[in-house]
Amino acid sequence: MRTICIFNQKGGVGKTTTNINLCSYLANKGYKVLTIDIDPQGNTTSGLGIDKKNIELSIYDILTSETSLKETILKIELIDNLYLVPSTMELAGAEVELMSEKNREVILKKKLEDIKDEFDFIFIDCPPSLGFLTINSLTASDSVLIPIQCEFYALEGVGQLVSTIQLVKKSLNKNLEVEGILMSMFDGRTKLSNEVVDEVKKYFKDKVYKATIPRNIRLAEAPSFGLPIILYDDKCKGAKAYEDLTEEFLNNQ
Ligand code: ATP
Ligand code: MG
């Protein structure tokens, strides 16, 4: 069992898209996968077709009460072997509510201990911030997968991202590793995309996945139907890219 946190404090770089699709392909291959949505935006939750109005218990209850993970896990009916801990907007208040709580950084790690043996992989979809939710996720994880968008400002903020990981390693989770760096919204025809990849490789060396995710309209459309790409259009370029990523991810295990 391995817990992987998908993290980049920058918004809109492809964290949730990667989370939904990597989890779906792994589950489709027969691995038992749990994804934890720890973003108040709840994009993984809605992207997997869950209606937020019907959620009774969520990651908010995990972090702020005695609720166990088992009580919150939903089975994703569309895809065998895929399970979700959902998120709702309520989560936005959790940090303030827990302001004076001792050991609040390790709540998720502790709760994960009960269910670790039940899954092959657990993926945590982080919000775009460096706050309490992200620290809980990094502390609970074996490794961190970082999507980076191929754009001019791609490396801006990477220093801060790396120092956050170092800080968590030093104080809360000494075994935390970098799982891999994923270049998203890649366009091989442009000089910029290729330059950004070269820059990122200088920084992260062989941690950068060979698979890159192209800008693909089908990937952007799928969540509005509550479907992962494997069910929305498994022949499109974006689907192929996430399939390749899944292979590479598994080869690295
Ligand atoms: P946030 O930081 O807000 O959580 P995020 O890092 O999770 O964002 P996504 O939600 O995955 O990023 O992607 C941001 C937007 O870009 C979404 O509308 C998504 O559908 C779209 N998108 C993501 N990846 C691609 C892609 N490869 N091609 C085209 N659109 C994409
Ligand atoms: Mg997201």
PDB file of N, CA and C in Angstrom, residues 115-158:
ATOM      1  N   ILE A 115      -7.238   2.079   7.759  1.00  0.00           N
ATOM      2  CA  ILE A 115      -7.710   1.527   6.477  1.00  0.00           C
ATOM      3  C   ILE A 115      -6.570   1.221   5.508  1.00  0.00           C
ATOM      4  N   LYS A 116      -5.332   1.544   5.907  1.00  0.00           N
ATOM      5  CA  LYS A 116      -4.200   1.409   4.991  1.00  0.00           C
ATOM      6  C   LYS A 116      -4.154   0.048   4.304  1.00  0.00           C
ATOM      7  N   ASP A 117      -4.429  -1.006   5.041  1.00  0.00           N
ATOM      8  CA  ASP A 117      -4.267  -2.349   4.485  1.00  0.00           C
ATOM      9  C   ASP A 117      -5.356  -2.716   3.493  1.00  0.00           C
ATOM     10  N   GLU A 118      -6.378  -1.916   3.394  1.00  0.00           N
ATOM     11  CA  GLU A 118      -7.504  -2.275   2.535  1.00  0.00           C
ATOM     12  C   GLU A 118      -7.348  -1.823   1.086  1.00  0.00           C
ATOM     13  N   PHE A 119      -6.350  -0.983   0.824  1.00  0.00           N
ATOM     14  CA  PHE A 119      -6.194  -0.452  -0.530  1.00  0.00           C
ATOM     15  C   PHE A 119      -4.778  -0.677  -1.059  1.00  0.00           C
ATOM     16  N   ASP A 120      -4.671  -0.734  -2.390  1.00  0.00           N
ATOM     17  CA  ASP A 120      -3.340  -0.811  -3.004  1.00  0.00           C
ATOM     18  C   ASP A 120      -2.725   0.582  -3.091  1.00  0.00           C
ATOM     19  N   PHE A 121      -3.565   1.552  -3.442  1.00  0.00           N
ATOM     20  CA  PHE A 121      -3.086   2.938  -3.521  1.00  0.00           C
ATOM     21  C   PHE A 121      -4.116   3.885  -2.913  1.00  0.00           C
ATOM     22  N   ILE A 122      -3.600   4.892  -2.201  1.00  0.00           N
ATOM     23  CA  ILE A 122      -4.460   5.977  -1.741  1.00  0.00           C
ATOM     24  C   ILE A 122      -3.889   7.275  -2.323  1.00  0.00           C
ATOM     25  N   PHE A 123      -4.733   8.023  -3.018  1.00  0.00           N
ATOM     26  CA  PHE A 123      -4.308   9.308  -3.599  1.00  0.00           C
ATOM     27  C   PHE A 123      -5.042  10.449  -2.903  1.00  0.00           C
ATOM     28  N   ILE A 124      -4.312  11.497  -2.577  1.00  0.00           N
ATOM     29  CA  ILE A 124      -4.922  12.665  -1.934  1.00  0.00           C
ATOM     30  C   ILE A 124      -4.827  13.855  -2.888  1.00  0.00           C
ATOM     31  N   ASP A 125      -5.972  14.435  -3.219  1.00  0.00           N
ATOM     32  CA  ASP A 125      -5.994  15.604  -4.107  1.00  0.00           C
ATOM     33  C   ASP A 125      -5.973  16.878  -3.262  1.00  0.00           C
ATOM     34  N   CYS A 126      -4.846  17.575  -3.293  1.00  0.00           N
ATOM     35  CA  CYS A 126      -4.639  18.759  -2.435  1.00  0.00           C
ATOM     36  C   CYS A 126      -5.258  20.029  -3.022  1.00  0.00           C
ATOM     37  N   PRO A 127      -5.588  20.977  -2.149  1.00  0.00           N
ATOM     38  CA  PRO A 127      -6.023  22.295  -2.636  1.00  0.00           C
ATOM     39  C   PRO A 127      -4.801  23.111  -3.072  1.00  0.00           C
ATOM     40  N   PRO A 128      -5.017  24.199  -3.810  1.00  0.00           N
ATOM     41  CA  PRO A 128      -3.884  25.044  -4.196  1.00  0.00           C
ATOM     42  C   PRO A 128      -3.468  25.979  -3.059  1.00  0.00           C
ATOM     43  N   SER A 129      -2.882  25.437  -2.024  1.00  0.00           N
ATOM     44  CA  SER A 129      -2.411  26.280  -0.918  1.00  0.00           C
ATOM     45  C   SER A 129      -1.351  25.523  -0.134  1.00  0.00           C
ATOM     46  N   LEU A 130      -0.679  26.239   0.745  1.00  0.00           N
ATOM     47  CA  LEU A 130       0.359  25.594   1.559  1.00  0.00           C
ATOM     48  C   LEU A 130      -0.102  25.457   3.002  1.00  0.00           C
ATOM     49  N   GLY A 131      -1.392  25.540   3.235  1.00  0.00           N
ATOM     50  CA  GLY A 131      -1.906  25.569   4.604  1.00  0.00           C
ATOM     51  C   GLY A 131      -2.060  24.207   5.259  1.00  0.00           C
ATOM     52  N   PHE A 132      -2.915  24.201   6.259  1.00  0.00           N
ATOM     53  CA  PHE A 132      -3.159  23.057   7.125  1.00  0.00           C
ATOM     54  C   PHE A 132      -3.591  21.796   6.353  1.00  0.00           C
ATOM     55  N   LEU A 133      -4.424  21.954   5.324  1.00  0.00           N
ATOM     56  CA  LEU A 133      -4.915  20.788   4.583  1.00  0.00           C
ATOM     57  C   LEU A 133      -3.773  20.121   3.823  1.00  0.00           C
ATOM     58  N   THR A 134      -2.930  20.950   3.226  1.00  0.00           N
ATOM     59  CA  THR A 134      -1.789  20.423   2.485  1.00  0.00           C
ATOM     60  C   THR A 134      -0.773  19.782   3.428  1.00  0.00           C
ATOM     61  N   ILE A 135      -0.518  20.407   4.548  1.00  0.00           N
ATOM     62  CA  ILE A 135       0.441  19.841   5.514  1.00  0.00           C
ATOM     63  C   ILE A 135      -0.068  18.487   6.027  1.00  0.00           C
ATOM     64  N   ASN A 136      -1.370  18.385   6.314  1.00  0.00           N
ATOM     65  CA  ASN A 136      -1.942  17.097   6.725  1.00  0.00           C
ATOM     66  C   ASN A 136      -1.726  16.043   5.638  1.00  0.00           C
ATOM     67  N   SER A 137      -1.911  16.437   4.389  1.00  0.00           N
ATOM     68  CA  SER A 137      -1.772  15.494   3.271  1.00  0.00           C
ATOM     69  C   SER A 137      -0.324  15.035   3.110  1.00  0.00           C
ATOM     70  N   LEU A 138       0.602  15.997   3.152  1.00  0.00           N
ATOM     71  CA  LEU A 138       2.020  15.644   2.984  1.00  0.00           C
ATOM     72  C   LEU A 138       2.492  14.764   4.141  1.00  0.00           C
ATOM     73  N   THR A 139       1.970  15.034   5.323  1.00  0.00           N
ATOM     74  CA  THR A 139       2.370  14.269   6.502  1.00  0.00           C
ATOM     75  C   THR A 139       1.854  12.831   6.425  1.00  0.00           C
ATOM     76  N   ALA A 140       0.699  12.655   5.786  1.00  0.00           N
ATOM     77  CA  ALA A 140       0.076  11.331   5.719  1.00  0.00           C
ATOM     78  C   ALA A 140       0.593  10.490   4.550  1.00  0.00           C
ATOM     79  N   SER A 141       1.442  11.064   3.687  1.00  0.00           N
ATOM     80  CA  SER A 141       1.790  10.404   2.424  1.00  0.00           C
ATOM     81  C   SER A 141       3.176   9.781   2.425  1.00  0.00           C
ATOM     82  N   ASP A 142       3.327   8.759   1.564  1.00  0.00           N
ATOM     83  CA  ASP A 142       4.663   8.204   1.324  1.00  0.00           C
ATOM     84  C   ASP A 142       5.393   9.046   0.293  1.00  0.00           C
ATOM     85  N   SER A 143       4.631   9.601  -0.639  1.00  0.00           N
ATOM     86  CA  SER A 143       5.285  10.370  -1.696  1.00  0.00           C
ATOM     87  C   SER A 143       4.363  11.444  -2.235  1.00  0.00           C
ATOM     88  N   VAL A 144       4.968  12.350  -3.004  1.00  0.00           N
ATOM     89  CA  VAL A 144       4.212  13.459  -3.565  1.00  0.00           C
ATOM     90  C   VAL A 144       4.426  13.526  -5.081  1.00  0.00           C
ATOM     91  N   LEU A 145       3.308  13.597  -5.796  1.00  0.00           N
ATOM     92  CA  LEU A 145       3.328  13.714  -7.255  1.00  0.00           C
ATOM     93  C   LEU A 145       2.978  15.168  -7.590  1.00  0.00           C
ATOM     94  N   ILE A 146       3.854  15.807  -8.355  1.00  0.00           N
ATOM     95  CA  ILE A 146       3.700  17.246  -8.596  1.00  0.00           C
ATOM     96  C   ILE A 146       3.410  17.524 -10.072  1.00  0.00           C
ATOM     97  N   PRO A 147       2.192  17.921 -10.408  1.00  0.00           N
ATOM     98  CA  PRO A 147       1.936  18.364 -11.772  1.00  0.00           C
ATOM     99  C   PRO A 147       2.446  19.802 -11.947  1.00  0.00           C
ATOM    100  N   ILE A 148       3.113  20.045 -13.066  1.00  0.00           N
ATOM    101  CA  ILE A 148       3.580  21.399 -13.384  1.00  0.00           C
ATOM    102  C   ILE A 148       3.070  21.760 -14.771  1.00  0.00           C
ATOM    103  N   GLN A 149       2.425  22.900 -14.858  1.00  0.00           N
ATOM    104  CA  GLN A 149       1.876  23.320 -16.146  1.00  0.00           C
ATOM    105  C   GLN A 149       2.979  23.905 -17.019  1.00  0.00           C
ATOM    106  N   CYS A 150       2.962  23.560 -18.304  1.00  0.00           N
ATOM    107  CA  CYS A 150       3.959  24.080 -19.238  1.00  0.00           C
ATOM    108  C   CYS A 150       3.595  25.506 -19.620  1.00  0.00           C
ATOM    109  N   GLU A 151       4.029  26.447 -18.826  1.00  0.00           N
ATOM    110  CA  GLU A 151       3.749  27.862 -19.112  1.00  0.00           C
ATOM    111  C   GLU A 151       4.961  28.675 -18.668  1.00  0.00           C
ATOM    112  N   PHE A 152       4.964  29.925 -19.059  1.00  0.00           N
ATOM    113  CA  PHE A 152       6.125  30.766 -18.801  1.00  0.00           C
ATOM    114  C   PHE A 152       6.473  30.837 -17.327  1.00  0.00           C
ATOM    115  N   TYR A 153       5.453  30.885 -16.464  1.00  0.00           N
ATOM    116  CA  TYR A 153       5.707  31.033 -15.028  1.00  0.00           C
ATOM    117  C   TYR A 153       5.815  29.693 -14.295  1.00  0.00           C
ATOM    118  N   ALA A 154       6.030  28.629 -15.051  1.00  0.00           N
ATOM    119  CA  ALA A 154       5.972  27.280 -14.473  1.00  0.00           C
ATOM    120  C   ALA A 154       6.840  27.126 -13.220  1.00  0.00           C
ATOM    121  N   LEU A 155       8.050  27.663 -13.275  1.00  0.00           N
ATOM    122  CA  LEU A 155       8.978  27.411 -12.164  1.00  0.00           C
ATOM    123  C   LEU A 155       8.821  28.397 -11.017  1.00  0.00           C
ATOM    124  N   GLU A 156       8.011  29.414 -11.266  1.00  0.00           N
ATOM    125  CA  GLU A 156       7.746  30.358 -10.194  1.00  0.00           C
ATOM    126  C   GLU A 156       6.974  29.621  -9.095  1.00  0.00           C
ATOM    127  N   GLY A 157       7.449  29.693  -7.890  1.00  0.00           N
ATOM    128  CA  GLY A 157       6.744  28.988  -6.814  1.00  0.00           C
ATOM    129  C   GLY A 157       7.282  27.590  -6.553  1.00  0.00           C
ATOM    130  N   VAL A 158       8.118  27.075  -7.483  1.00  0.00           N
ATOM    131  CA  VAL A 158       8.645  25.722  -7.277  1.00  0.00           C
ATOM    132  C   VAL A 158       9.604  25.693  -6.078  1.00  0.00           C
TER     133      VAL A 158
END
